Each structure stands twice: as structure tokens, then as C-alpha cells.
XYZ file of C-alpha atoms in Angstrom:
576
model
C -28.460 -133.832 -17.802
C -29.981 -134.816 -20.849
C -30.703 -131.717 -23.561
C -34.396 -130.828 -24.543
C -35.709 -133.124 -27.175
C -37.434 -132.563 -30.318
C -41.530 -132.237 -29.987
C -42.364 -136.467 -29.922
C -45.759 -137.823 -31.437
C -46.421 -139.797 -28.334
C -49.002 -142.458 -30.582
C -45.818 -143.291 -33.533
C -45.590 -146.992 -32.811
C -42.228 -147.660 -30.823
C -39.703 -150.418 -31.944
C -36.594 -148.802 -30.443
C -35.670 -146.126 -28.739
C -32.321 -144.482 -27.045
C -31.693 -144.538 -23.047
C -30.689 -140.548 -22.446
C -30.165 -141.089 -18.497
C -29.808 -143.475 -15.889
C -30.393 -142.652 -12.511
C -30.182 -144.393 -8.886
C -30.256 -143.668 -5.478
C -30.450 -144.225 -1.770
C -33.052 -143.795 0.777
C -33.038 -139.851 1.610
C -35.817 -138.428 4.045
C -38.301 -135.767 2.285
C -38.156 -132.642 2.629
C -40.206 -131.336 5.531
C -41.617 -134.700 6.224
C -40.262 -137.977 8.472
C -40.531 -139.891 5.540
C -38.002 -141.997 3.938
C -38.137 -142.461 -0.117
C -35.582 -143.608 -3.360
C -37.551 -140.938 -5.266
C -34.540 -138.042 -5.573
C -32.327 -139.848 -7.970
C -29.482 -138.497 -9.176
C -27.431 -139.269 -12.587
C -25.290 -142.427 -12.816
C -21.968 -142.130 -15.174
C -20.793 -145.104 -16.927
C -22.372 -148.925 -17.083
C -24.110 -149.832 -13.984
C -25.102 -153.616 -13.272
C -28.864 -154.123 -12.778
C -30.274 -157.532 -11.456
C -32.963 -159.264 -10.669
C -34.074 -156.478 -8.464
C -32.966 -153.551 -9.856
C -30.340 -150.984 -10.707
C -27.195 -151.588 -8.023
C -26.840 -148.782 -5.679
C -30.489 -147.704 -5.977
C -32.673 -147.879 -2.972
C -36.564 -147.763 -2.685
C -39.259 -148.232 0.129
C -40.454 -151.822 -0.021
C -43.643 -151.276 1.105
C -44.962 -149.915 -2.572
C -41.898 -150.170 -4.719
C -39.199 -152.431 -5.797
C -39.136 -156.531 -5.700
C -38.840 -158.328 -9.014
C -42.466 -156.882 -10.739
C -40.800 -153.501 -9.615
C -37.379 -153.989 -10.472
C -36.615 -151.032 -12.904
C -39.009 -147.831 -13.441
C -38.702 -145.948 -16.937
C -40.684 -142.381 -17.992
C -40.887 -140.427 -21.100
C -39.045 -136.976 -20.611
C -41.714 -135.930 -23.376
C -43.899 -135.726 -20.739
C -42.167 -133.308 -18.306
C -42.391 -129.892 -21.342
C -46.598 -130.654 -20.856
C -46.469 -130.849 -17.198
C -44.623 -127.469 -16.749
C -47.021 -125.556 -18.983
C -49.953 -127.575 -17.112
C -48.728 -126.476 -13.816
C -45.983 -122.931 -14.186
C -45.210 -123.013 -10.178
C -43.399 -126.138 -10.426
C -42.130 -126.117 -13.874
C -38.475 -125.837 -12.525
C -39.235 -129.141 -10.969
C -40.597 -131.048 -14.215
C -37.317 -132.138 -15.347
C -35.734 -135.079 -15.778
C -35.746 -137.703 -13.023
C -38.903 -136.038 -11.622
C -40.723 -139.132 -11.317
C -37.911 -141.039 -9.809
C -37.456 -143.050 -12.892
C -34.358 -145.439 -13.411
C -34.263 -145.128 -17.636
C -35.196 -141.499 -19.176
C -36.343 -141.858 -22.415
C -37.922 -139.573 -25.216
C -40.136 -141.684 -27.407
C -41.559 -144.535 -25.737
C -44.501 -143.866 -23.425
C -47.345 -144.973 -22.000
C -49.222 -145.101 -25.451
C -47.063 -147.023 -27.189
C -45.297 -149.633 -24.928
C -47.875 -152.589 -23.721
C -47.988 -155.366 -20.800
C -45.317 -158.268 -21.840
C -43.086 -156.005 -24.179
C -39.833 -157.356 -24.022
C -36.670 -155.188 -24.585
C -33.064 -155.738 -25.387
C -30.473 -153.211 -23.809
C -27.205 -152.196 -25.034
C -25.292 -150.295 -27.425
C -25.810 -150.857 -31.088
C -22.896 -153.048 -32.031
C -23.178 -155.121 -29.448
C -26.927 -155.587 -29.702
C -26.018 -156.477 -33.494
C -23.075 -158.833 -32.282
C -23.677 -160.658 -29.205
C -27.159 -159.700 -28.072
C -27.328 -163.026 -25.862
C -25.651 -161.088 -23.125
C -27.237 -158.025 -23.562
C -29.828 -156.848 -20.399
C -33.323 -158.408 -21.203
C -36.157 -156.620 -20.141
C -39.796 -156.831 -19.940
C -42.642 -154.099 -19.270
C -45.020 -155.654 -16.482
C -46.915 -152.557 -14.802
C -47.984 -149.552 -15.106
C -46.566 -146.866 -12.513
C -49.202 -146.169 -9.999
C -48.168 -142.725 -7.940
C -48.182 -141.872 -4.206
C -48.430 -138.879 -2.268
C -44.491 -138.442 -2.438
C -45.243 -136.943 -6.492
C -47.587 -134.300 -4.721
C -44.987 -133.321 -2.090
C -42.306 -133.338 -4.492
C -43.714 -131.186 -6.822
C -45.618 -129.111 -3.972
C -48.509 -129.470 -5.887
C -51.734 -130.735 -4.238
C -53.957 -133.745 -5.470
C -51.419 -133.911 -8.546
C -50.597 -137.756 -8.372
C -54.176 -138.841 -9.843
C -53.309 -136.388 -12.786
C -51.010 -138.437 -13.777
C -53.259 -141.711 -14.286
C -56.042 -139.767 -15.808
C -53.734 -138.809 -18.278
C -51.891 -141.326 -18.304
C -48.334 -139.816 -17.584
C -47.397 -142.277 -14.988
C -44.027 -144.580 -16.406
C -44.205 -148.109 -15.769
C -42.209 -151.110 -14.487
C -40.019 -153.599 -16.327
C -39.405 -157.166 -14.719
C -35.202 -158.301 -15.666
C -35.684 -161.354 -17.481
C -31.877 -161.425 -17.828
C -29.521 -159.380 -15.823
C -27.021 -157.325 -17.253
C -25.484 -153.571 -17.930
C -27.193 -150.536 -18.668
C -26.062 -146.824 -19.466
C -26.750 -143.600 -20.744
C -26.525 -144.085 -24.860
C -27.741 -147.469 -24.893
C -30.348 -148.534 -27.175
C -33.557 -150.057 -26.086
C -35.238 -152.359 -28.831
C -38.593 -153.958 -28.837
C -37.818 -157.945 -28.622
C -41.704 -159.144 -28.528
C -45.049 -157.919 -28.052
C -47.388 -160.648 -27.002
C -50.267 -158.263 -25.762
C -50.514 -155.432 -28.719
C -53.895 -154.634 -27.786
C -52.989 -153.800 -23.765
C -50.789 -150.347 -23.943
C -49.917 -148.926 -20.597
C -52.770 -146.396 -21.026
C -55.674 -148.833 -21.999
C -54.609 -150.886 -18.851
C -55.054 -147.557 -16.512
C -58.648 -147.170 -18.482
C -59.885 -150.283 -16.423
C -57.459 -150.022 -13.698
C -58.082 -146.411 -12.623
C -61.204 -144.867 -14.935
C -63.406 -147.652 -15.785
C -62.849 -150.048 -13.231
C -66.468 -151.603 -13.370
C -66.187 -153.633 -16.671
C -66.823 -157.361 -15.570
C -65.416 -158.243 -19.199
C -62.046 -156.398 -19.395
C -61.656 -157.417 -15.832
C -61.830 -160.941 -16.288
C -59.760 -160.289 -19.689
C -57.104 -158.857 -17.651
C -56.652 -161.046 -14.614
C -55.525 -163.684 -17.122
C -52.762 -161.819 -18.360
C -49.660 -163.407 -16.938
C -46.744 -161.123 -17.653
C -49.407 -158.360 -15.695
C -47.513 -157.893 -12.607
C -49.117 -159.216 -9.470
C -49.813 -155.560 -8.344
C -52.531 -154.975 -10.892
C -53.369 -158.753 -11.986
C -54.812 -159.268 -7.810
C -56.708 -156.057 -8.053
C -58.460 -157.190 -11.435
C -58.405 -160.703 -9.919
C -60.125 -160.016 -7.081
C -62.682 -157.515 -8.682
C -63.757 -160.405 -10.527
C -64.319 -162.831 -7.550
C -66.077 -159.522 -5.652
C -68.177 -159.708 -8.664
C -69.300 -163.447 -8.718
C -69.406 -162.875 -5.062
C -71.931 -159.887 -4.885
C -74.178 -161.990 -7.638
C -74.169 -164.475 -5.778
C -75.100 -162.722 -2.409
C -77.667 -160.726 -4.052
C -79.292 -163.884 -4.525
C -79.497 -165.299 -0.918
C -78.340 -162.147 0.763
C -79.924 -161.172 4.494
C -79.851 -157.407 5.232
C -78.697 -158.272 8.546
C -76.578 -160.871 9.855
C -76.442 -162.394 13.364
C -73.241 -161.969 15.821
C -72.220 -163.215 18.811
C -70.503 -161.224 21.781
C -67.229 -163.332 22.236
C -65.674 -161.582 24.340
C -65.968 -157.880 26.465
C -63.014 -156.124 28.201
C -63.145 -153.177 30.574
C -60.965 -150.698 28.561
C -61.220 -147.317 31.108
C -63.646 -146.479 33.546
C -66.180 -145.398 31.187
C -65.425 -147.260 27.667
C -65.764 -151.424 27.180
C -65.065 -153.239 24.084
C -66.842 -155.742 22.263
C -65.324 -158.433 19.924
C -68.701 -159.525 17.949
C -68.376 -162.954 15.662
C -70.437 -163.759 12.583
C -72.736 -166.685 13.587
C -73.028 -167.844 9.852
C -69.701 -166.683 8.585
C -68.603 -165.309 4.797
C -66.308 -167.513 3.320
C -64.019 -165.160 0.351
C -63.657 -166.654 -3.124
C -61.050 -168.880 -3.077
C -57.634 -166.538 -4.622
C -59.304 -163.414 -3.307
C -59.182 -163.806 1.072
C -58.770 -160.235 1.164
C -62.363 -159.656 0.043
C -63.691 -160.126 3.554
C -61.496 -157.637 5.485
C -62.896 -154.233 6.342
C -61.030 -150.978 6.142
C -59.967 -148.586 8.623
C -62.923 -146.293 9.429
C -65.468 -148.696 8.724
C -68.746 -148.798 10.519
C -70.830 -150.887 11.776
C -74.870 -150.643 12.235
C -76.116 -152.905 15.034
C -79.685 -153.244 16.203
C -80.086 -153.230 19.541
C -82.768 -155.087 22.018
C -84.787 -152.003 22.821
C -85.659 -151.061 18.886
C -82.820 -148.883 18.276
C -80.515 -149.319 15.426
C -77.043 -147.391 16.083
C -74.025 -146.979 14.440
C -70.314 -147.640 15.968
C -66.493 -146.716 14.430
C -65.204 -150.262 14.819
C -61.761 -150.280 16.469
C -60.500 -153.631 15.108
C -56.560 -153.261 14.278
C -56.406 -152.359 10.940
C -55.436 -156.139 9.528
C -56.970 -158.418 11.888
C -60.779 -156.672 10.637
C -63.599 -158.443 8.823
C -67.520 -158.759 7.847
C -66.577 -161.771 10.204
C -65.307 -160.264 12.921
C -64.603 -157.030 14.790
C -64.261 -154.790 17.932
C -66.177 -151.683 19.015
C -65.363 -149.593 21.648
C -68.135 -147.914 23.628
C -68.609 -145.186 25.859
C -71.290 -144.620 28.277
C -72.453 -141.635 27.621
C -74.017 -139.482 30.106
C -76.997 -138.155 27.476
C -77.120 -141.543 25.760
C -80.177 -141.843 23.511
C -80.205 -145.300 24.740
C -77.162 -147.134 22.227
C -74.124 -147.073 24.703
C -76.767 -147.271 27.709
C -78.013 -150.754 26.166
C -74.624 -151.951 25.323
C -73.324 -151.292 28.809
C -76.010 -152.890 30.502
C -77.520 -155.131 28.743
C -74.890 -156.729 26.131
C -72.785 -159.403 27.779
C -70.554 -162.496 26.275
C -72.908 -164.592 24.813
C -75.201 -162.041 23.739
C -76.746 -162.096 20.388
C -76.751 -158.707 17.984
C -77.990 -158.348 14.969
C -75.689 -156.190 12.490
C -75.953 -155.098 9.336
C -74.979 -156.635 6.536
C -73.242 -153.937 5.000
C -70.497 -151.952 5.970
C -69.576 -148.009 5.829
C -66.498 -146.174 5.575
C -66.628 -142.848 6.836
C -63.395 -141.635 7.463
C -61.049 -141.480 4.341
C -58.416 -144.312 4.263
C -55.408 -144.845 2.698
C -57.358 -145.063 -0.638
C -59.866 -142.270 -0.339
C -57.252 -139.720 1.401
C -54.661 -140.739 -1.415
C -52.478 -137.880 -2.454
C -51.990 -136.333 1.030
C -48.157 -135.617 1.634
C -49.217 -135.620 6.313
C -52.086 -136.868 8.100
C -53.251 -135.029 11.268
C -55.718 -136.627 14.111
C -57.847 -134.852 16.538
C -59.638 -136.728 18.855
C -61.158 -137.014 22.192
C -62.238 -139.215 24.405
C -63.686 -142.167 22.538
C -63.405 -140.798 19.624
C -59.970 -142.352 19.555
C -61.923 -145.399 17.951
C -62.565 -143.915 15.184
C -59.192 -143.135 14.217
C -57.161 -145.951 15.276
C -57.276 -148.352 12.471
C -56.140 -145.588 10.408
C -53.057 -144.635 12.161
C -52.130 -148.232 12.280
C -52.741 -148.840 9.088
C -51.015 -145.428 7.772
C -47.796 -146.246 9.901
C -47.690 -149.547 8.729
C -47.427 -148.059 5.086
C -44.846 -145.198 6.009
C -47.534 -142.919 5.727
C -46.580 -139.266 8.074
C -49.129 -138.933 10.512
C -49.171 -137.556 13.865
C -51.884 -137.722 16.914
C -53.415 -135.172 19.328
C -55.719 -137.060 22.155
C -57.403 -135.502 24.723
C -58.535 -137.346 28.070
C -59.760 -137.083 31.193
C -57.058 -138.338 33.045
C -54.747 -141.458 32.399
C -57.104 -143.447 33.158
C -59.693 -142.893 30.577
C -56.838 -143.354 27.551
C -58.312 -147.307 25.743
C -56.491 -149.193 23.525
C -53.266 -148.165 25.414
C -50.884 -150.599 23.855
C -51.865 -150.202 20.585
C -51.221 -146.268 21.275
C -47.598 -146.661 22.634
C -47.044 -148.734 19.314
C -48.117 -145.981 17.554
C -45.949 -143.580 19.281
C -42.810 -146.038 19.351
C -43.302 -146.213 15.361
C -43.803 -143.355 12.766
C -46.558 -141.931 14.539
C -46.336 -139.219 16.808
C -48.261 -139.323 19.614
C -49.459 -136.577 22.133
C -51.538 -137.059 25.051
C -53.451 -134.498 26.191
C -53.865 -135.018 30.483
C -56.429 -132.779 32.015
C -56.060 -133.476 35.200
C -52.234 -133.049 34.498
C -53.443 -129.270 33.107
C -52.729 -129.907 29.808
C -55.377 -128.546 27.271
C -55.329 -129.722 23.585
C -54.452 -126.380 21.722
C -56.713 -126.451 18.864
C -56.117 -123.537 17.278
C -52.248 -123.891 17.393
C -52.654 -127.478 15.824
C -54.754 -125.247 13.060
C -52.718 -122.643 12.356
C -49.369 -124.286 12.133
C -51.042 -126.869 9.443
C -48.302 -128.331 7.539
C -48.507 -128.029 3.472
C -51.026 -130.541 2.059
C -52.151 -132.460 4.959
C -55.437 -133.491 5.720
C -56.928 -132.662 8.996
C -59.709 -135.217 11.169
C -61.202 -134.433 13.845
C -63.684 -136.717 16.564
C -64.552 -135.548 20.003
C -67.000 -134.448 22.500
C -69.636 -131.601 21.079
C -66.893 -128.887 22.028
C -64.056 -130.351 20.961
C -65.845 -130.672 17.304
C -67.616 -126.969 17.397
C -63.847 -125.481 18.161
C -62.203 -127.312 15.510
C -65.504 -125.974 12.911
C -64.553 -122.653 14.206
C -60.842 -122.728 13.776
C -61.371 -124.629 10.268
C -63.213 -121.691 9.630
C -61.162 -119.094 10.647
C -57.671 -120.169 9.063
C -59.749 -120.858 6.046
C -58.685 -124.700 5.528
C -60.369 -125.785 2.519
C -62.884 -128.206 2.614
C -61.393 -131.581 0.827
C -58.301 -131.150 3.581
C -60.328 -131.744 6.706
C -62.688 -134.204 7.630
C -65.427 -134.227 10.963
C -66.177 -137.442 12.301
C -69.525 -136.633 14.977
C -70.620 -139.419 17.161
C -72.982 -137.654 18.514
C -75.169 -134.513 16.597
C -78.126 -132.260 17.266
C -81.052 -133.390 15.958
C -83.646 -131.525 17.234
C -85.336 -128.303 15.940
C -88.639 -126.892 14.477
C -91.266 -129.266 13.057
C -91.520 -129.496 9.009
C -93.167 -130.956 6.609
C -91.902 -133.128 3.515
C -93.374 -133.932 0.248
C -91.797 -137.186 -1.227
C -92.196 -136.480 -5.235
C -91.413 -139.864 -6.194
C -93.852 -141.850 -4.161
C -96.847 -140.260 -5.604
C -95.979 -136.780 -3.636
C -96.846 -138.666 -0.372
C -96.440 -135.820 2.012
C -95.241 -136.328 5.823
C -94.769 -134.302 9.087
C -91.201 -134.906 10.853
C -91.735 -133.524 14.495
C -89.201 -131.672 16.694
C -87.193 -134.325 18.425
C -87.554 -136.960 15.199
C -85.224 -136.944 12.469
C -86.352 -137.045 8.539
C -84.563 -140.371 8.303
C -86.600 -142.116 10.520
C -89.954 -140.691 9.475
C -88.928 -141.815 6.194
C -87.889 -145.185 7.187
C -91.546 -145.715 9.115
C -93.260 -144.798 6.488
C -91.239 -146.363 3.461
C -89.431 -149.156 5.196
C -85.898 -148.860 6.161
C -84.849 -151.093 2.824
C -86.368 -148.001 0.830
C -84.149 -145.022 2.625
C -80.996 -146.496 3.953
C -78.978 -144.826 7.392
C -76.013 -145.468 8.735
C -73.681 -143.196 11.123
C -77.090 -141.162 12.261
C -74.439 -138.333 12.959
C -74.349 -136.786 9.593
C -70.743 -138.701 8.683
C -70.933 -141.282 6.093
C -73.958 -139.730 3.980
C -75.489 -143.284 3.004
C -78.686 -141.801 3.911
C -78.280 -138.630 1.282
C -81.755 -137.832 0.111
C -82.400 -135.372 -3.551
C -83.718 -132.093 -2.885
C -86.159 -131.046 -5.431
C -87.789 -127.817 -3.891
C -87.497 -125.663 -0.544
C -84.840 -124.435 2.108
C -82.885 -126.776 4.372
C -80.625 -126.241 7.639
C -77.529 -128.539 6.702
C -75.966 -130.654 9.642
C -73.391 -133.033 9.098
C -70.216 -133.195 7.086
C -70.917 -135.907 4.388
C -71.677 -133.825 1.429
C -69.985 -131.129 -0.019
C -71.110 -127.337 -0.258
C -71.920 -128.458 -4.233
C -73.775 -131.183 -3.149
C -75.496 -129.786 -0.537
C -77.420 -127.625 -3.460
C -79.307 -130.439 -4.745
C -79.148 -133.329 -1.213
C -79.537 -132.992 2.128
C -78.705 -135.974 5.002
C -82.196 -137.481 6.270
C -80.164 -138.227 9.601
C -79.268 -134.863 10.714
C -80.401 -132.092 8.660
C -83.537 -130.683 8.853
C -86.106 -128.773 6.329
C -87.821 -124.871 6.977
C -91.307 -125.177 6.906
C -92.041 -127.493 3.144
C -89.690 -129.599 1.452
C -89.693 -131.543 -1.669
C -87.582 -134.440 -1.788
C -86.747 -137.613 -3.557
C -85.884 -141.220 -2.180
């Protein structure tokens, strides 16, 4: 193992720099998870060959690493002294070859190695001599980290640490293969890009990603590896996209019922198609697809606008095109009664033009080391993409679905997928006498893992009390409610920005829809209705309110409130 080095000034420009270790290795499962990864890599003696992909002997998980942009991953061991004093629990673990990197070295670092650096590799005499057949190199991504740094360090929500400080590593490309070992000197070639160091690329990647000018400036860049070059790429076509929307845009769109199938007894889907479809910038296709635990807001025949979890597989989803699965409920306030009588192939719906996520995805629940599902009924919809999309990625998740009887389980192929893949699945039978065991699920929570849960009223009020009682914290579990009290005492609401206009919300009416007959419902937006997605978060300026839902956070709940669910005591002062 390589000794400690000498304090570094990580900003001292960089022309060359020694290669203290070099490290491979295979596929290994992580500890306490069913999860393969190339991450634990061990020491490698001697010269070892590296090609166009990569170190020989090492292994990685193709879904996020390797391939030729991904080839070879270095890191600055300067880096690991500042992590242990940052975070004393692990500091045993901040060592060398923490990161998983192929090339340990001291000096060169985010900071001081940018996009297109290309690097000679060898020893010094031969460098000097014959540096035609030394390993050529060039520097074409930054790192960007997983869950699998959180687990391995057993520290939660630590992989975005390492972007907003930018202590990530990056990628080189092999421009020409060759050998590599510990001792070897690594000497800056070229610099084409001086201006676009490592960290200012994670500025616009990760902390400033709204700049329309550094975007465009950096989806030129061609030695930018794909990875980052498509997400600035396409950030730039969603940007000429949304201009050119907001120009011509319709708040809601009109769909077509193409097609509805008799999943169970009780739940049919719909496949709806855009009448007047999108068409994506050309380059950026992907721009159109929706992500898992998206919803959709469809107005209905009989004046009702509702909200649905659409149940689309997680890459065959669009603004174009999608599936909801609905239940007919026995209390319906008239969304799932309408769609089950009333909505037919052929039928016309008109459906919002934009789109919620609710439930956190693989990019909003980033970090998590195990994902665990709770659902019942049909709140299986709401969670479905998500699994798929989470086993597709070699995410570890795991499934806990209570029915009826075998009868009333939808979507059943796509479930014995699930259960044939990554995914574990258990099935919950009641007229079998199984009974989902929520407080065992609860208790036995594994370390960092984030918790969902969508069911029937007492399905959701015994997972809030468990939550509760074993004291899970609140950014590791997430309610999805698709269906919610709304109904208390009468109150009154003063709305300061429209010239204190004051207005009476009765017992069985919800805030959000006095406010939306009153201001229009382009003035105070709604979505899920149940208190989920918080797009219709109102400002509280003044009074006390009875929070329902689970969109905001206890912070946020001391300044907002959700005009869907929650409801004031006595006078409120609010903003819009």
C-alpha cells in the first residue's frame, strides 16, 4: 500500500505526476446486499496490460461503468486524509482504492486535470527514449458516484458529497494501449480545453445545471465523453424545446383510449394515445419519455379532474403514450366510477399537459444502498415502473404486495419478471391467510434503504404508525396516498397577494379547489389531490394549519401547506 503523502496544494498546475498504485478486480457481491460491483479492488504487482477497455483482469458492472469513455478510473489519494477528518466513523475506510480507482495518484485532481488532457504512461527512461509505445491516455469524464460509495463507506447520502466538492476521480479514454504499473510516471501530453477542469465541468453538470450558455458550450466539446456530452446535449434541445412550447403550448392535450384490458376483477387498464403527438428534438428522443412514478391528471366527462400513477413499463413510457391502471373503488368520488363505466376504446380524454413525479426514481432516491415496496391492492401501479426500472439498473430492491386473493394480483407477468430477476417478490394471499407483517418489514429495515409505501387507508395509517414507532427518519420513507381525507371543519382564508381577497372553504371542499374557482386553475396548480406530489404547495403567511399529506417536509411545512389535503383552523393567511 502506498505510504502517506506530503500535504498537496490541490490548485499547483499539474504537468506530471507519479502512479503510486494500480489496482483491478473482479465482480464480488457487496456486503449485505445482492448486488454485484468491480468496486473492492485490490493491488496489482508488476506491469499489467490495459486496452481499449481497460485494465486486464479488472471487472465492472456495465450498466454505469466501463466501455471505452470508461475505460480506466484514476483518484487523488490527497483526497482520502480530508474525507476521514470529514467523516471519523469511516476513516479506516478512506484509504487508498476507496473509490475503486484503477491509478492512485497524489497530485493530480479534479482541479487541475481538464476534459481532453492527454497523458503519456511509463517509466522515465522510457518515456524519454521510446515514448511512441508508451500507454496514451486521455481524461474524458468526470466520475459520477452511485449508491455503492454510500454502502461502502456505511455512510448515508455521502455520494453527492463528493460532486459538491468535487472529490469524485474521473475517466480516461486509451488512445493507445499499452503497460501500466506502480512507479510509472504520468505526463501531461496536451491540453486542448484549459478552461474545462474536472471541477468547473461538475459546476454545470451537478450545481448549476440551468445555464443555457455553458450548456450549449459544453455539448460541443468532443473529447467530453458521451455520458455527460448527451446530458448537456439534451438540456439544450429541452431548452429550445420548452421555448418553443411556451409559445404554442395547450395546458391540456387530447388522448385517445386505444385500447382497455380487464386486469382482475376489480382493476382495468387503459393505454391512452396523444391525438396531436410531441415530436423530441432531433439527437435528444429521450426527451419525450416519462419516468417511473409519473402522474398523470385527466379530466373526466362529469367535471372532475383526477390524478392516476401511470403503470407504463418503465421504457416503453411517454407524454405520447401510457397505461393507467384503475380500480373501482367502492367510495369512489366519482374518478374510477367514470372510468369504469363510462371510458371505452375510442373514448376521448383530455390530460394534462404536464406531468408529475411523485415517487422518487432512480434520480431523486439516488444514494440509497436497498429499496423497499409496500403496496396493496392497486397501489401496485404506483410502484411498478420503479421496480422495473431499478432491476433493470442492478439496483437491490425487494417487494411486499398484499391482495385479496390471486385473483386481484394485475400486471402479473410483469410481476413474475420482477421476481425471476433481482427483485424479490412476496405476495401477500388473504384468502390463503397470509397477512403482510408490517411491522416486521419495519423493524428489520436494512441499513440505508428507503422505504414506500401505497395501499388501502389501513395499510397506509399502519405503516405511519410503525414509521413512527421505530423512528425511521423522514428522507428514508416515502407515502404514496391514492386516496386521503379531506373533510373537516369549515375555515376561512385570506389570500394576501390578490388584494387580501378572503374566501370560505366548507367542510367537504378542499382549499385547492376553492382556490382554483375563484382564481382559475392556471393560477393555483393540483395534481395527485392526495397530498403526494405537492405541485399544489401554497405559502403560509399567518395562522394554524392541520397538515395532511406527505409532500413537504416538517421544515417546510412551517412556512406551506398542500391546498389539496390540508386544511386551516379557523383564519388563514396565505399566498398563491
Amino acid at each position: 500500500m502506498a505510504e502517506p503523502q506530503p500535504k498537496v496544494d490541490l490548485y499547483a498546475p499539474f504537468e506530471r505526476d507519479t502512479i503510486l498504485e494500480v489496482r483491478a478486480s473482479k465482480m464480488k457481491k457487496m456486503r449485505g446486499l445482492d448486488v454485484m460491483s468491480g468496486i473492492d479492488k485490490t493491488i496489482i504487482d508488476g506491469p499489467v496490460y490495459v486496452s481499449r477497455t481497460g485494465l486486464e483482469g479488472d471487472e465492472s458492472d456495465p450498466t454505469f461503468h466501463g466501455g471505452i469513455d470508461k475505460a480506466v478510473h484514476g483518484y487523488c489519494s490527497s483526497h482520502y486524509p480530508t474525507w476521514a477528518s470529514e467523516h471519523p466513523s469511516a476513516a479506516s475506510a478512506f484509504v487508498p482504492g476507496g473509490f475503486g480507482e484503477n491509478l492512485v495518484t497524489a497530485h493530480m485532481n479534479e482541479r487541475n486535470v481538464c476534459i481532453g488532457d492527454t497523458m503519456l504512461v511509463g517509466s522515465p527512461s522510457i518515456l524519454t527514449t521510446n515514448p511512441d509505445s508508451c500507454l496514451l491516455l486521455q481524461v474524458s469524464l468526470p466520475r459520477q458516484p452511485c449508491f455503492k460509495l454510500n454502502h461502502r463507506f456505511q455512510l448515508k447520502k455521502f455520494a453527492p458529497l463528493t460532486w459538491k466538492h468535487s472529490r469524485t476521480g474521473w475517466y480516461y479514454r486509451v488512445l493507445r494501449p499499452g503497460l501500466v504499473q506502480a512507479g510509472d510516471e504520468i505526463r501531461l501530453l496536451s491540453r486542448p480545453h484549459p478552461q474545462w477542469s474536472i471541477e468547473r465541468i461538475q459546476e454545470y453538470l451537478h450545481r448549476n445545471q440551468d445555464d443555457e450558455a455553458m450548456n450549449a458550450e459544453l455539448s460541443q466539446i468532443e473529447e467530453l465523453g458521451a455520458e455527460s456530452r448527451d446530458a448537456f446535449k439534451a438540456r439544450v434541445a429541452r431548452s429550445a424545446a420548452r421555448k418553443k412550447r411556451a409559445e404554442k403550448a395547450a395546458r391540456w392535450r387530447e388522448f385517445r383510449v386505444v385500447e382497455r384490458r380487464q386486469e382482475t376483477p376489480r382493476i382495468v387498464c387503459f393505454v391512452l394515445e396523444a391525438i396531436d403527438p410531441i415530436v423530441p428534438p432531433p439527437g435528444d428522443e429521450k426527451s419525450i419519455l416519462l419516468k417511473p412514478g409519473a402522474h398523470a391528471r385527466v379530466k373526466l366527462g362529469n367535471g372532475l379532474v383526477r390524478a392516476y400513477s401511470i403503470v407504463s413499463p418503465h421504457d416503453a413510457c411517454s407524454v405520447n403514450r401510457f397505461q393507467l391502471g384503475i380500480a373501482l373503488e367502492p367510495n369512489s368520488r366519482g374518478g374510477s366510477a367514470f372510468f369504469h363505466s363510462h371510458v371505452f376504446e375510442g373514448h376521448l380524454l383530455q390530460v394534462s399537459a404536464n406531468f408529475t413525479n411523485a415517487v422518487p426514481n432512480g434520480a431523486s432516491a439516488g444514494g440509497i444502498s436497498h429499496h423497499i415496496y409496500v403496496a396493496g391492492g392497486v397501489g401496485i401501479t404506483a410502484f411498478l415502473p420503479n421496480l422495473e426500472h431499478f432491476q433493470s439498473i442492478h439496483v437491490s430492491c425487494e417487494l411486499h404486495y398484499a391482495v385479496r386473493s390471486s385473483e386481484d394480483i394485475p400486471f402479473r407477468e410483469r410481476l413474475e419478471k420482477l421476481n425471476k430477476g433481482t427483485c424479490a417478490v412476496k405476495i401477500y394471499d388473504k384468502t390463503k391467510g397470509a397477512r403482510l407483517n408490517i411491522e416486521g418489514i419495519v423493524k428489520d429495515i436494512p441499513w440505508n434503504t428507503l422505504i414506500y409505501f401505497c395501499g388501502p387507508r389501513s395499510l397506509m395509517l399502519d405503516a405511519a404508525e410503525q414509521v413512527e414507532k421505530y423512528r425511521i427518519p423522514e428522507g428514508e420513507v416515502h407515502f404514496e396516498a391514492f386516496e386521503a381525507d379531506i373533510s373537516g371543519d369549515p375555515f376561512e382564508v385570506v389570500v394576501a397577494n390578490r388584494d387580501n381577497k378572503t374566501v370560505q372553504v366548507g367542510g367537504e371542499e378542499t382549499l385547492l379547489e376553492v382556490l382554483q374557482k375563484e382564481f382559475g386553475d392556471e393560477e393555483v396548480e393540483g395534481s395527485c389531490c392526495v397530498g403526494n406530489c405537492g405541485t399544489c404547495k401554497v405559502n403560509l403567511r399567518g395562522g394554524r394549519v392541520e397538515h395532511r399529506g406527505t409532500a413537504l417536509s416538517a421544515e417546510e411545512k412551517e412556512g406551506a401547506m398542500l391546498a389539496c389535503v390540508s386544511r386551516g383552523i379557523g383564519r388563514i393567511v396565505i399566498e398563491i
